[in-house]
Structures are given as structure tokens and as C-alpha cells.
Amino acid sequence: MTDPRDQWRAFHFSQSNPDGPGQGDVASLLRRVADTVEGLGNVQVHDITFTSEVTGGEDNLTMTVYYDREPRRR
């Protein structure tokens, strides 16, 4: 019998810039996400989504990264 938790290979995380000034800075969010992916080690990234929510100030940006823990292909 297999453990039901083993059926999931895909993982994900979402990141946004902190609220306030700079919240809508796309380049800053891209750097933040890149640092997090690098910190995961040797993983395969399968998809990255980008959303922008209009707010009263700067837009609220969010990126979600979908990955699995298999070593990335070269």
C-alpha cells in the first residue's frame, strides 16, 4: 500500500512584494521569486503565473511558481 501523500509530485509557492511603496515593482518581485527558486536547490519549475490586482495605491502583484523536487533536466 502506498502513502496517499506520495501521490503529489507538484509543489507551489506564491510571493508578493510587501504592501506599501514598491508594492507594484515587477523587477523587485522577479528578483524575490528568483532568490526563492534558487534556495529550493535543484528542482524542476513547470509553470510560473503572474497576477496583478488593482488597488487604491500601487497594484498588488503576485507570482506563483509550480515545481517538483526532481532534479532539473539539463
Coordinates of C-alpha atoms in Angstrom, one line a residue:
M1 CA 0.0 0.0 0.0
T2 CA 1.3 3.5 -0.8
D3 CA 1.0 6.5 1.4
P4 CA -1.6 8.9 0.0
R5 CA 0.7 11.8 0.4
D6 CA 3.1 10.3 -2.2
Q7 CA 0.6 10.9 -5.0
W8 CA 1.5 14.5 -5.2
R9 CA 4.7 15.4 -7.0
A10 CA 3.9 19.1 -7.7
F11 CA 4.5 21.8 -5.1
H12 CA 4.0 25.5 -5.3
F13 CA 4.6 28.8 -3.6
S14 CA 3.3 32.3 -4.1
Q15 CA 5.0 35.6 -3.4
S16 CA 4.1 39.2 -3.5
N17 CA 6.0 42.4 -2.7
P18 CA 5.3 43.9 0.8
D19 CA 2.4 46.3 1.0
G20 CA 3.2 49.9 0.6
P21 CA 5.7 51.8 -1.6
G22 CA 7.3 49.5 -4.1
Q23 CA 4.4 47.0 -4.0
G24 CA 3.9 47.3 -7.8
D25 CA 7.6 46.9 -8.6
V26 CA 7.7 44.0 -11.1
A27 CA 11.5 43.8 -11.2
S28 CA 11.7 43.5 -7.4
L29 CA 9.1 40.7 -7.4
L30 CA 11.0 38.8 -10.1
R31 CA 14.3 39.0 -8.1
R32 CA 12.4 37.9 -4.9
V33 CA 11.0 34.9 -6.7
A34 CA 14.3 34.0 -8.4
D35 CA 16.0 34.1 -5.0
T36 CA 13.4 31.7 -3.6
V37 CA 13.7 29.3 -6.5
E38 CA 17.5 29.3 -6.2
G39 CA 17.0 28.5 -2.5
L40 CA 15.0 25.4 -3.3
G41 CA 18.0 23.8 -4.9
N42 CA 17.9 21.5 -7.9
V43 CA 14.2 21.4 -8.7
Q44 CA 12.2 21.4 -11.9
V45 CA 10.0 24.5 -12.4
H46 CA 6.9 23.7 -14.5
D47 CA 5.0 26.9 -14.6
I48 CA 5.0 30.4 -13.2
T49 CA 1.9 32.6 -13.1
F50 CA 1.7 36.3 -12.7
T51 CA -1.4 38.2 -11.4
S52 CA -2.0 41.9 -10.8
E53 CA -4.7 43.2 -8.5
V54 CA -5.7 46.8 -8.9
T55 CA -5.7 48.6 -5.5
G56 CA -6.1 52.2 -4.4
G57 CA -2.3 52.7 -4.5
E58 CA 0.2 50.6 -6.3
D59 CA -1.0 47.3 -7.9
N60 CA -0.7 44.2 -5.8
L61 CA 1.4 41.8 -7.8
T62 CA 1.7 38.0 -7.1
M63 CA 3.7 35.3 -8.7
T64 CA 3.0 31.6 -8.2
V65 CA 5.7 29.0 -9.0
Y66 CA 4.8 25.3 -9.6
Y67 CA 7.7 22.9 -9.3
D68 CA 8.7 19.4 -8.3
R69 CA 11.6 18.1 -6.4
E70 CA 13.1 16.0 -9.2
P71 CA 16.4 17.4 -10.4
R72 CA 16.0 19.8 -13.3
R73 CA 16.9 18.5 -16.8
R74 CA 20.0 19.9 -18.4

